[in-house]
Amino acid sequence: TNTYTVRGYAETILSSNETEQTKALVRAMLVYGGAAQECFKYNTNNLASTGFENNAVVSTEVNNIVSKDDIAGLSFYGASLSYRNKTAVRFYFTGDTTGMTFTANSEDVTIGTKNEMTYIEVANINPQNLGDAIEVVVTAEDGKTLTVAYSPLNYIVRMYTKAGSSEKTKLLAQALYGYYQAALAYMPKN
């Protein structure tokens, strides 16, 4: 049986005649993978990023989080980011959400609860779209709304610049920002 690792496949691409944009994207993916391994303490003796530097320059110029709060007793608490095969963002709300509908970019979403907060998750965000704002609208039965506009890039920059962030968290945010930049240069937005 032949086995092929992600690192082996990446090395094949990096030593090929692929474009520099393709090679930059592969390097950025490996750097992000290695930073994630270190941050989450997974397979740290075999980092994907071995031989590559995490040298992305994180721009702190992103759109501010926009929140219009017209529903009494309901507030936008914050967001979190997770990465599976694509990025997902969870938006957390505090207060009673009984009878309310949630949409993200005009699409209905599933509602969950965690730590006494209500959340919705927007999944499958491509890396080149991390800078795009996601508009979440919560509508109460009386028609009043709470609107939040937030991009995954807001979260990345916040974690990178946050005073209490660990060095590993900052390196992960920096690597994800580099992956975003490389993907944006390589792929069209969708």
Coordinates of N, CA, C and O in Angstrom, one line a residue, residues 2-190:
N2 N 0.6 2.1 -0.9 CA 1.3 3.4 -0.9 C 0.6 4.4 0.0 O -0.6 4.5 0.0
T3 N 1.4 5.1 0.7 CA 0.8 6.2 1.5 C 1.4 7.5 1.1 O 2.5 7.6 0.6
Y4 N 0.6 8.5 1.2 CA 1.1 9.9 0.8 C 0.6 10.9 1.8 O -0.6 10.9 2.2
T5 N 1.5 11.6 2.3 CA 1.2 12.6 3.4 C 0.8 13.9 2.7 O 1.2 14.2 1.6
V6 N 0.2 14.8 3.5 CA -0.1 16.1 3.1 C 1.3 16.8 2.8 O 1.4 17.5 1.8
R7 N 2.2 16.6 3.7 CA 3.5 17.3 3.6 C 4.2 16.8 2.3 O 4.8 17.5 1.6
G8 N 4.1 15.5 2.0 CA 4.7 14.9 0.8 C 4.0 15.5 -0.5 O 4.7 15.9 -1.4
Y9 N 2.7 15.7 -0.4 CA 2.0 16.3 -1.6 C 2.4 17.7 -1.7 O 2.7 18.2 -2.8
A10 N 2.5 18.4 -0.6 CA 3.0 19.8 -0.6 C 4.4 20.0 -1.2 O 4.6 20.9 -2.0
E11 N 5.3 19.1 -0.8 CA 6.6 19.2 -1.3 C 6.7 18.9 -2.8 O 7.5 19.5 -3.5
T12 N 5.8 18.0 -3.3 CA 5.7 17.8 -4.7 C 5.3 19.0 -5.5 O 5.9 19.4 -6.5
I13 N 4.3 19.7 -4.9 CA 3.8 21.0 -5.6 C 4.9 22.0 -5.5 O 5.2 22.7 -6.5
L14 N 5.6 22.1 -4.3 CA 6.6 23.2 -4.2 C 7.8 23.0 -5.1 O 8.5 23.9 -5.4
S15 N 8.1 21.7 -5.5 CA 9.2 21.5 -6.3 C 8.8 21.4 -7.8 O 9.7 21.1 -8.6
S16 N 7.6 21.7 -8.1 CA 7.1 21.5 -9.5 C 7.2 22.9 -10.2 O 7.7 23.9 -9.7
N17 N 6.6 22.9 -11.4 CA 6.5 24.2 -12.2 C 5.3 25.0 -11.9 O 4.9 25.8 -12.8
E18 N 4.6 24.7 -10.8 CA 3.4 25.5 -10.5 C 3.7 27.0 -10.3 O 4.9 27.4 -10.1
T19 N 2.7 27.8 -10.4 CA 2.9 29.2 -10.3 C 3.3 29.6 -8.9 O 3.1 28.9 -7.9
E20 N 3.9 30.8 -8.8 CA 4.3 31.2 -7.5 C 3.1 31.4 -6.5 O 3.2 31.2 -5.3
Q21 N 2.0 31.8 -7.1 CA 0.8 32.0 -6.2 C 0.4 30.6 -5.7 O 0.0 30.6 -4.5
T22 N 0.5 29.6 -6.4 CA 0.1 28.2 -6.0 C 1.1 27.8 -4.9 O 0.7 27.3 -3.8
K23 N 2.4 28.1 -5.1 CA 3.4 27.7 -4.1 C 3.2 28.5 -2.8 O 3.4 28.0 -1.7
A24 N 2.9 29.8 -2.9 CA 2.6 30.6 -1.8 C 1.4 30.1 -0.9 O 1.5 30.1 0.3
L25 N 0.4 29.7 -1.6 CA -0.8 29.2 -1.0 C -0.4 27.9 -0.2 O -0.8 27.7 0.9
V26 N 0.4 27.0 -0.8 CA 0.8 25.7 -0.2 C 1.6 26.0 1.0 O 1.4 25.4 2.1
R27 N 2.6 26.9 0.9 CA 3.4 27.3 2.1 C 2.6 27.9 3.2 O 2.7 27.5 4.4
A28 N 1.6 28.7 2.9 CA 0.8 29.4 3.9 C -0.1 28.3 4.6 O -0.3 28.4 5.8
M29 N -0.6 27.3 3.8 CA -1.4 26.2 4.4 C -0.5 25.4 5.4 O -1.0 25.1 6.5
L30 N 0.7 25.1 5.0 CA 1.6 24.4 5.9 C 1.9 25.2 7.2 O 1.9 24.6 8.3
V31 N 2.2 26.5 7.0 CA 2.5 27.3 8.2 C 1.3 27.4 9.1 O 1.4 27.2 10.3
Y32 N 0.1 27.5 8.5 CA -1.1 27.5 9.3 C -1.3 26.2 10.0 O -1.6 26.1 11.2
G33 N -1.1 25.1 9.3 CA -1.2 23.8 9.9 C -0.3 23.6 11.0 O -0.7 23.0 12.1
G34 N 1.0 24.0 10.9 CA 2.0 23.9 12.0 C 1.6 24.7 13.2 O 1.7 24.3 14.3
A35 N 1.1 25.9 12.9 CA 0.7 26.8 14.0 C -0.5 26.2 14.8 O -0.5 26.2 16.0
A36 N -1.4 25.6 14.0 CA -2.5 24.9 14.7 C -2.1 23.7 15.5 O -2.6 23.5 16.6
Q37 N -1.1 22.9 15.0 CA -0.6 21.8 15.7 C 0.0 22.3 17.0 O -0.2 21.6 18.1
E38 N 0.8 23.3 17.0 CA 1.4 23.8 18.2 C 0.4 24.4 19.2 O 0.5 24.1 20.4
C39 N -0.5 25.2 18.7 CA -1.5 25.8 19.5 C -2.4 24.8 20.2 O -2.7 24.9 21.4
F40 N -2.8 23.7 19.5 CA -3.7 22.7 20.1 C -2.9 21.4 20.5 O -3.6 20.4 20.9
K41 N -1.6 21.5 20.5 CA -0.8 20.4 21.1 C -1.1 19.1 20.4 O -1.3 18.1 21.1
Y42 N -1.1 19.1 19.1 CA -1.4 17.9 18.3 C -0.2 17.6 17.4 O 0.2 18.4 16.6
N43 N 0.4 16.4 17.6 CA 1.5 15.9 16.7 C 2.6 16.9 16.6 O 3.1 17.2 15.5
T44 N 3.0 17.5 17.7 CA 4.0 18.6 17.6 C 5.4 18.1 17.3 O 6.2 19.0 17.0
N45 N 5.6 16.8 17.3 CA 6.9 16.4 16.9 C 7.1 16.2 15.4 O 8.1 15.8 14.9
N46 N 6.0 16.5 14.7 CA 6.0 16.4 13.2 C 5.2 17.5 12.6 O 4.2 17.3 12.0
L47 N 5.7 18.8 12.8 CA 5.0 19.9 12.4 C 4.9 20.1 10.8 O 5.9 19.8 10.1
A48 N 3.7 20.4 10.4 CA 3.5 20.6 8.9 C 4.4 21.8 8.4 O 4.8 21.8 7.3
S49 N 4.7 22.7 9.3 CA 5.4 23.9 8.9 C 6.9 23.8 9.0 O 7.6 24.8 8.7
T50 N 7.5 22.7 9.3 CA 8.9 22.5 9.4 C 9.6 23.1 8.2 O 9.3 22.6 7.0
G51 N 10.5 24.0 8.3 CA 11.3 24.6 7.2 C 10.6 25.8 6.6 O 11.2 26.4 5.7
F52 N 9.5 26.2 7.2 CA 8.8 27.4 6.6 C 8.6 28.4 7.8 O 8.3 28.0 8.9
E53 N 8.7 29.7 7.5 CA 8.5 30.7 8.5 C 7.1 31.3 8.4 O 6.5 31.5 7.4
N54 N 6.6 31.7 9.6 CA 5.4 32.3 9.8 C 5.6 33.8 9.7 O 5.8 34.5 10.7
N55 N 5.7 34.4 8.5 CA 6.1 35.8 8.4 C 5.0 36.7 7.8 O 5.3 37.7 7.3
A56 N 3.8 36.3 8.0 CA 2.7 37.2 7.5 C 2.7 38.4 8.4 O 2.9 38.4 9.6
V57 N 2.4 39.5 7.7 CA 2.3 40.8 8.4 C 0.8 41.0 8.6 O 0.0 41.2 7.6
V58 N 0.3 41.0 9.8 CA -1.1 41.2 10.1 C -1.5 42.7 10.1 O -1.0 43.5 10.9
S59 N -2.4 43.0 9.2 CA -2.9 44.4 9.2 C -4.0 44.5 10.2 O -4.9 43.6 10.3
T60 N -3.9 45.5 11.0 CA -5.0 45.7 12.0 C -6.1 46.6 11.5 O -7.0 46.9 12.3
E61 N -6.1 46.9 10.2 CA -7.1 47.7 9.6 C -8.2 46.8 9.1 O -8.1 46.3 8.0
V62 N -9.2 46.5 9.9 CA -10.4 45.8 9.5 C -11.6 46.6 9.8 O -11.6 47.5 10.7
N63 N -12.7 46.2 9.2 CA -14.0 46.9 9.5 C -14.4 46.6 11.0 O -14.2 45.5 11.5
N64 N -14.9 47.6 11.6 CA -15.3 47.4 13.0 C -16.6 46.5 13.0 O -17.3 46.4 12.0
I65 N -16.8 45.9 14.1 CA -18.0 45.1 14.3 C -19.2 46.1 14.4 O -19.1 47.1 15.1
V66 N -20.2 45.9 13.7 CA -21.4 46.8 13.7 C -22.5 46.1 14.4 O -22.8 44.9 14.0
S67 N -23.1 46.7 15.4 CA -24.2 46.1 16.1 C -25.3 47.1 16.3 O -25.0 48.2 16.9
K68 N -26.4 46.8 15.8 CA -27.6 47.7 16.0 C -28.6 47.0 16.9 O -29.1 45.9 16.5
D69 N -28.8 47.5 18.1 CA -29.5 46.7 19.1 C -30.9 47.4 19.3 O -31.0 48.3 20.0
D70 N -31.9 46.8 18.7 CA -33.2 47.3 18.9 C -34.2 46.4 19.6 O -35.3 46.8 19.8
I71 N -33.7 45.3 20.1 CA -34.5 44.3 20.8 C -34.1 44.4 22.3 O -33.0 44.1 22.7
A72 N -35.0 44.9 23.1 CA -34.8 45.0 24.6 C -34.5 43.7 25.1 O -35.2 42.7 24.9
G73 N -33.4 43.6 25.9 CA -33.1 42.4 26.6 C -32.3 41.4 25.8 O -31.9 40.3 26.3
L74 N -31.9 41.7 24.6 CA -31.1 40.8 23.8 C -29.9 41.5 23.3 O -29.9 42.7 22.9
S75 N -28.7 40.9 23.5 CA -27.4 41.5 23.2 C -26.5 40.6 22.4 O -26.5 39.4 22.7
F76 N -25.7 41.1 21.5 CA -24.7 40.4 20.9 C -23.5 40.2 21.9 O -23.1 41.2 22.4
Y77 N -23.1 39.0 22.2 CA -22.1 38.8 23.2 C -20.7 38.8 22.5 O -19.8 39.3 23.0
G78 N -20.6 38.1 21.4 CA -19.3 38.0 20.7 C -19.3 36.8 19.7 O -20.4 36.2 19.5
A79 N -18.2 36.5 19.2 CA -18.0 35.5 18.2 C -16.8 34.6 18.5 O -15.9 35.0 19.2
S80 N -16.8 33.4 17.9 CA -15.7 32.6 18.0 C -15.5 32.0 16.6 O -16.4 31.9 15.8
L81 N -14.3 31.5 16.4 CA -13.9 31.0 15.1 C -13.4 29.6 15.2 O -12.7 29.3 16.2
S82 N -13.8 28.7 14.3 CA -13.2 27.3 14.3 C -12.9 26.9 12.9 O -13.5 27.5 12.0
Y83 N -12.0 26.0 12.8 CA -11.6 25.6 11.5 C -11.7 24.1 11.4 O -11.2 23.3 12.2
R84 N -12.5 23.6 10.4 CA -12.6 22.2 10.1 C -11.9 22.0 8.8 O -10.8 22.2 8.6
N85 N -12.7 21.7 7.7 CA -12.2 21.7 6.4 C -12.3 23.1 5.8 O -11.7 23.5 4.8
K86 N -13.2 23.9 6.4 CA -13.3 25.4 6.1 C -13.6 26.1 7.4 O -13.9 25.4 8.4
T87 N -13.6 27.3 7.4 CA -13.8 28.1 8.6 C -15.3 28.2 8.9 O -16.1 28.3 8.1
A88 N -15.5 28.2 10.2 CA -16.9 28.5 10.7 C -16.8 29.6 11.8 O -15.9 29.6 12.6
V89 N -17.9 30.4 11.9 CA -18.0 31.4 12.9 C -19.2 31.2 13.7 O -20.3 31.0 13.1
R90 N -19.1 31.3 15.0 CA -20.3 31.2 15.8 C -20.5 32.6 16.4 O -19.6 33.3 16.9
F91 N -21.8 33.0 16.3 CA -22.2 34.3 16.9 C -23.0 34.0 18.1 O -24.0 33.3 18.1
Y92 N -22.6 34.6 19.3 CA -23.3 34.4 20.5 C -24.1 35.5 21.0 O -23.7 36.7 20.8
F93 N -25.3 35.2 21.6 CA -26.2 36.2 22.0 C -26.7 35.9 23.4 O -26.8 34.7 23.8
T94 N -26.9 36.9 24.3 CA -27.4 36.8 25.6 C -28.8 37.4 25.7 O -29.1 38.3 25.0
G95 N -29.7 36.7 26.5 CA -31.0 37.2 26.6 C -32.0 36.2 26.1 O -31.6 35.1 25.5
D96 N -33.3 36.5 26.3 CA -34.3 35.5 25.9 C -34.5 35.6 24.4 O -34.8 36.7 23.8
T97 N -34.4 34.5 23.7 CA -34.6 34.4 22.2 C -35.9 33.7 21.8 O -36.0 33.4 20.6
T98 N -36.8 33.5 22.7 CA -38.0 32.8 22.4 C -38.8 33.5 21.3 O -39.0 34.7 21.4
G99 N -39.2 32.8 20.3 CA -40.0 33.3 19.2 C -39.2 34.2 18.2 O -39.8 34.8 17.3
M100 N -37.9 34.2 18.3 CA -37.1 35.0 17.4 C -36.6 34.2 16.3 O -36.3 33.0 16.4
T101 N -36.4 34.8 15.1 CA -35.8 34.2 14.0 C -34.4 34.8 13.8 O -34.2 36.0 14.0
F102 N -33.5 33.9 13.3 CA -32.1 34.3 13.0 C -31.8 34.1 11.6 O -32.2 33.0 11.0
T103 N -31.2 35.0 10.9 CA -30.7 34.8 9.6 C -29.2 35.3 9.5 O -28.8 36.2 10.3
A104 N -28.5 34.7 8.6 CA -27.1 35.1 8.3 C -27.0 35.3 6.8 O -27.3 34.4 6.1
N105 N -26.7 36.5 6.4 CA -26.6 36.9 5.0 C -27.9 36.5 4.3 O -27.9 35.9 3.3
S106 N -29.0 36.8 5.0 CA -30.4 36.5 4.5 C -30.8 35.1 4.4 O -31.9 34.8 3.8
E107 N -30.0 34.2 4.9 CA -30.3 32.7 4.9 C -30.8 32.3 6.4 O -30.1 32.7 7.3
D108 N -31.8 31.5 6.5 CA -32.1 30.9 7.8 C -31.0 30.1 8.3 O -30.3 29.5 7.6
V109 N -30.9 30.1 9.6 CA -29.8 29.3 10.3 C -30.3 28.5 11.4 O -31.4 28.8 11.9
T110 N -29.5 27.6 11.9 CA -29.9 26.7 13.0 C -29.4 27.4 14.3 O -28.3 28.0 14.3
I111 N -30.2 27.3 15.3 CA -29.9 27.9 16.6 C -29.4 26.9 17.6 O -30.0 25.8 17.6
G112 N -28.4 27.2 18.3 CA -27.9 26.3 19.4 C -27.8 27.0 20.7 O -27.9 28.2 20.7
T113 N -27.5 26.3 21.7 CA -27.2 26.9 23.0 C -25.9 26.4 23.6 O -25.6 25.2 23.4
K114 N -25.2 27.2 24.3 CA -24.0 26.9 25.0 C -23.7 27.9 26.1 O -23.8 29.1 25.9
N115 N -23.4 27.3 27.3 CA -23.2 28.2 28.5 C -24.2 29.3 28.7 O -23.9 30.4 28.9
E116 N -25.5 28.9 28.5 CA -26.6 29.7 28.7 C -26.7 30.9 27.7 O -27.4 31.9 27.9
M117 N -26.0 30.7 26.6 CA -26.1 31.7 25.5 C -26.7 31.0 24.3 O -26.6 29.8 24.1
T118 N -27.3 31.8 23.4 CA -27.8 31.3 22.1 C -26.8 31.6 21.1 O -26.2 32.7 21.1
Y119 N -26.5 30.6 20.2 CA -25.6 30.9 19.1 C -26.1 30.4 17.8 O -27.0 29.5 17.7
I120 N -25.6 31.0 16.7 CA -25.8 30.5 15.4 C -24.4 30.3 14.8 O -23.5 31.0 15.2
E121 N -24.3 29.3 13.9 CA -23.0 29.1 13.3 C -23.1 29.3 11.8 O -24.1 28.8 11.1
V122 N -22.2 30.0 11.2 CA -22.1 30.2 9.8 C -20.8 29.4 9.4 O -19.7 29.7 9.8
A123 N -21.0 28.3 8.6 CA -19.9 27.4 8.3 C -19.5 27.5 6.8 O -20.1 28.3 6.0
N124 N -18.5 26.8 6.5 CA -18.0 26.7 5.1 C -17.6 28.0 4.5 O -17.9 28.2 3.3
I125 N -16.9 28.8 5.3 CA -16.3 30.0 4.7 C -15.0 29.7 4.1 O -14.1 29.2 4.8
N126 N -14.8 30.0 2.9 CA -13.6 29.8 2.2 C -12.5 30.8 2.7 O -12.8 31.9 3.1
P127 N -11.2 30.4 2.7 CA -10.2 31.2 3.2 C -10.1 32.6 2.6 O -9.8 33.6 3.2
Q128 N -10.3 32.7 1.3 CA -10.3 34.0 0.6 C -11.4 34.9 1.0 O -11.4 36.1 0.6
N129 N -12.4 34.4 1.7 CA -13.6 35.2 2.1 C -13.5 35.6 3.5 O -14.6 36.1 4.1
L130 N -12.4 35.4 4.2 CA -12.4 35.7 5.7 C -12.6 37.2 6.0 O -13.0 37.5 7.1
G131 N -12.3 38.0 5.0 CA -12.5 39.5 5.2 C -13.9 40.0 5.0 O -14.2 41.1 5.2
D132 N -14.8 39.1 4.4 CA -16.1 39.5 4.1 C -17.0 39.5 5.3 O -17.0 38.6 6.1
A133 N -17.8 40.6 5.5 CA -18.7 40.7 6.6 C -19.8 39.8 6.5 O -20.4 39.5 5.4
I134 N -20.2 39.2 7.6 CA -21.4 38.3 7.7 C -22.5 39.2 8.4 O -22.2 39.6 9.5
E135 N -23.6 39.3 7.8 CA -24.7 40.1 8.5 C -25.7 39.1 9.1 O -26.3 38.4 8.4
V136 N -25.8 39.2 10.4 CA -26.7 38.4 11.2 C -27.8 39.3 11.6 O -27.6 40.4 12.2
V137 N -29.1 38.9 11.4 CA -30.2 39.6 11.8 C -31.1 38.8 12.6 O -31.5 37.6 12.2
V138 N -31.4 39.3 13.8 CA -32.4 38.6 14.7 C -33.6 39.4 14.7 O -33.6 40.6 14.9
T139 N -34.8 38.7 14.4 CA -36.0 39.4 14.3 C -37.0 38.9 15.4 O -37.2 37.7 15.5
A140 N -37.5 39.8 16.2 CA -38.5 39.4 17.2 C -39.9 39.3 16.6 O -40.1 39.8 15.5
E141 N -40.8 38.7 17.4 CA -42.1 38.6 16.9 C -42.8 39.9 16.6 O -43.7 40.0 15.7
D142 N -42.4 41.0 17.3 CA -43.0 42.3 17.1 C -42.3 43.0 15.9 O -42.7 44.2 15.6
G143 N -41.4 42.4 15.2 CA -40.7 43.0 14.1 C -39.5 43.8 14.4 O -38.7 44.2 13.4
K144 N -39.2 44.0 15.6 CA -37.9 44.7 16.0 C -36.7 43.8 15.7 O -36.8 42.5 15.7
T145 N -35.6 44.4 15.4 CA -34.4 43.6 15.0 C -33.2 44.0 15.7 O -33.0 45.1 16.3
L146 N -32.3 43.0 15.8 CA -30.9 43.2 16.2 C -30.0 42.8 15.1 O -30.2 41.7 14.5
T147 N -29.1 43.6 14.6 CA -28.3 43.3 13.4 C -26.8 43.4 13.8 O -26.4 44.4 14.5
V148 N -26.1 42.4 13.4 CA -24.6 42.4 13.7 C -23.9 42.1 12.3 O -24.3 41.2 11.6
A149 N -22.9 42.9 12.0 CA -22.1 42.7 10.9 C -20.7 42.4 11.4 O -20.1 43.2 12.1
Y150 N -20.1 41.3 11.0 CA -18.9 40.8 11.6 C -18.2 39.9 10.6 O -18.8 39.1 9.9
S151 N -16.9 40.1 10.5 CA -16.1 39.2 9.6 C -15.2 38.3 10.4 O -14.7 38.7 11.4
P152 N -14.8 37.1 9.9 CA -13.9 36.3 10.6 C -12.5 37.0 10.7 O -11.8 36.8 11.7
L153 N -12.2 37.9 9.8 CA -11.0 38.7 9.9 C -11.0 39.5 11.2 O -9.9 39.7 11.8
N154 N -12.1 40.0 11.6 CA -12.2 40.8 12.8 C -11.7 39.9 14.0 O -11.0 40.4 14.8
Y155 N -12.2 38.7 14.0 CA -11.8 37.8 15.1 C -10.3 37.5 15.0 O -9.6 37.6 16.1
I156 N -9.7 37.3 13.9 CA -8.3 37.0 13.7 C -7.5 38.1 14.2 O -6.5 37.9 15.0
V157 N -7.8 39.3 13.8 CA -7.0 40.5 14.2 C -7.2 40.7 15.7 O -6.2 41.1 16.4
R158 N -8.4 40.6 16.2 CA -8.6 40.8 17.6 C -7.7 39.8 18.5 O -7.1 40.2 19.4
M159 N -7.7 38.5 18.1 CA -6.9 37.6 18.8 C -5.4 37.9 18.7 O -4.6 37.7 19.6
Y160 N -5.0 38.4 17.5 CA -3.6 38.7 17.3 C -3.1 39.9 18.1 O -2.0 40.0 18.6
T161 N -4.0 40.9 18.3 CA -3.7 42.1 19.0 C -4.1 42.2 20.5 O -3.7 43.1 21.2
K162 N -4.8 41.2 20.9 CA -5.3 41.2 22.3 C -4.2 41.0 23.3 O -3.3 40.2 23.1
A163 N -4.2 41.9 24.3 CA -3.1 41.9 25.2 C -2.9 40.6 25.9 O -1.8 40.1 26.2
G164 N -3.9 39.9 26.2 CA -3.8 38.6 27.0 C -3.6 37.4 26.2 O -3.6 36.3 26.7
S165 N -3.5 37.5 24.8 CA -3.4 36.3 24.0 C -2.0 35.7 24.2 O -1.0 36.4 24.3
S166 N -2.0 34.4 24.2 CA -0.7 33.7 24.4 C 0.1 33.8 23.1 O -0.5 34.1 22.0
E167 N 1.4 33.5 23.1 CA 2.2 33.6 21.9 C 1.8 32.6 20.9 O 1.7 32.9 19.7
K168 N 1.3 31.4 21.3 CA 0.8 30.4 20.4 C -0.4 30.9 19.7 O -0.6 30.6 18.5
T169 N -1.3 31.5 20.4 CA -2.5 32.1 19.8 C -2.2 33.1 18.8 O -2.8 33.2 17.7
K170 N -1.3 34.0 19.1 CA -0.9 35.1 18.2 C -0.2 34.5 17.0 O -0.5 34.9 15.8
L171 N 0.6 33.4 17.1 CA 1.2 32.8 15.9 C 0.2 32.1 15.1 O 0.2 32.1 13.8
L172 N -0.9 31.5 15.7 CA -1.9 30.9 15.0 C -2.7 32.0 14.2 O -3.0 31.8 13.0
A173 N -3.1 33.1 14.8 CA -3.8 34.2 14.2 C -2.9 34.7 13.0 O -3.5 35.0 11.9
Q174 N -1.7 34.9 13.2 CA -0.8 35.4 12.2 C -0.7 34.4 11.0 O -0.8 34.8 9.8
A175 N -0.6 33.1 11.3 CA -0.6 32.1 10.2 C -1.9 32.1 9.5 O -1.9 31.9 8.2
L176 N -3.0 32.2 10.2 CA -4.3 32.2 9.5 C -4.5 33.4 8.6 O -5.0 33.3 7.5
Y177 N -4.0 34.5 9.1 CA -4.0 35.8 8.3 C -3.2 35.6 7.0 O -3.6 36.0 5.9
G178 N -2.0 34.9 7.1 CA -1.2 34.7 6.0 C -1.8 33.7 5.0 O -1.7 33.9 3.8
Y179 N -2.6 32.7 5.5 CA -3.3 31.8 4.7 C -4.4 32.6 3.9 O -4.6 32.4 2.7
Y180 N -5.1 33.5 4.6 CA -6.1 34.3 4.0 C -5.5 35.1 2.9 O -6.1 35.2 1.8
Q181 N -4.4 35.8 3.1 CA -3.7 36.6 2.1 C -3.3 35.8 0.9 O -3.6 36.2 -0.3
A182 N -2.8 34.6 1.1 CA -2.3 33.7 0.0 C -3.5 33.2 -0.8 O -3.5 33.2 -2.0
A183 N -4.6 32.9 -0.1 CA -5.8 32.4 -0.7 C -6.5 33.5 -1.6 O -6.9 33.3 -2.7
L184 N -6.5 34.7 -1.0 CA -7.0 35.8 -1.7 C -6.2 36.1 -3.0 O -6.8 36.4 -4.1
A185 N -4.9 36.0 -3.0 CA -4.1 36.2 -4.2 C -4.3 35.1 -5.2 O -4.2 35.3 -6.4
Y186 N -4.6 33.9 -4.7 CA -4.7 32.7 -5.6 C -6.0 32.4 -6.2 O -6.2 32.1 -7.3
M187 N -7.1 32.6 -5.3 CA -8.4 32.2 -5.8 C -9.4 33.4 -5.8 O -9.3 34.3 -5.0
P188 N -10.3 33.3 -6.8 CA -11.3 34.4 -6.8 C -12.3 34.3 -5.6 O -12.4 33.2 -5.0
K189 N -12.8 35.4 -5.2 CA -13.8 35.3 -4.1 C -15.1 34.7 -4.5 O -15.5 34.8 -5.6
N190 N -15.6 33.9 -3.5 CA -16.9 33.3 -3.8 C -17.7 33.1 -2.5 O -17.2 33.2 -1.5

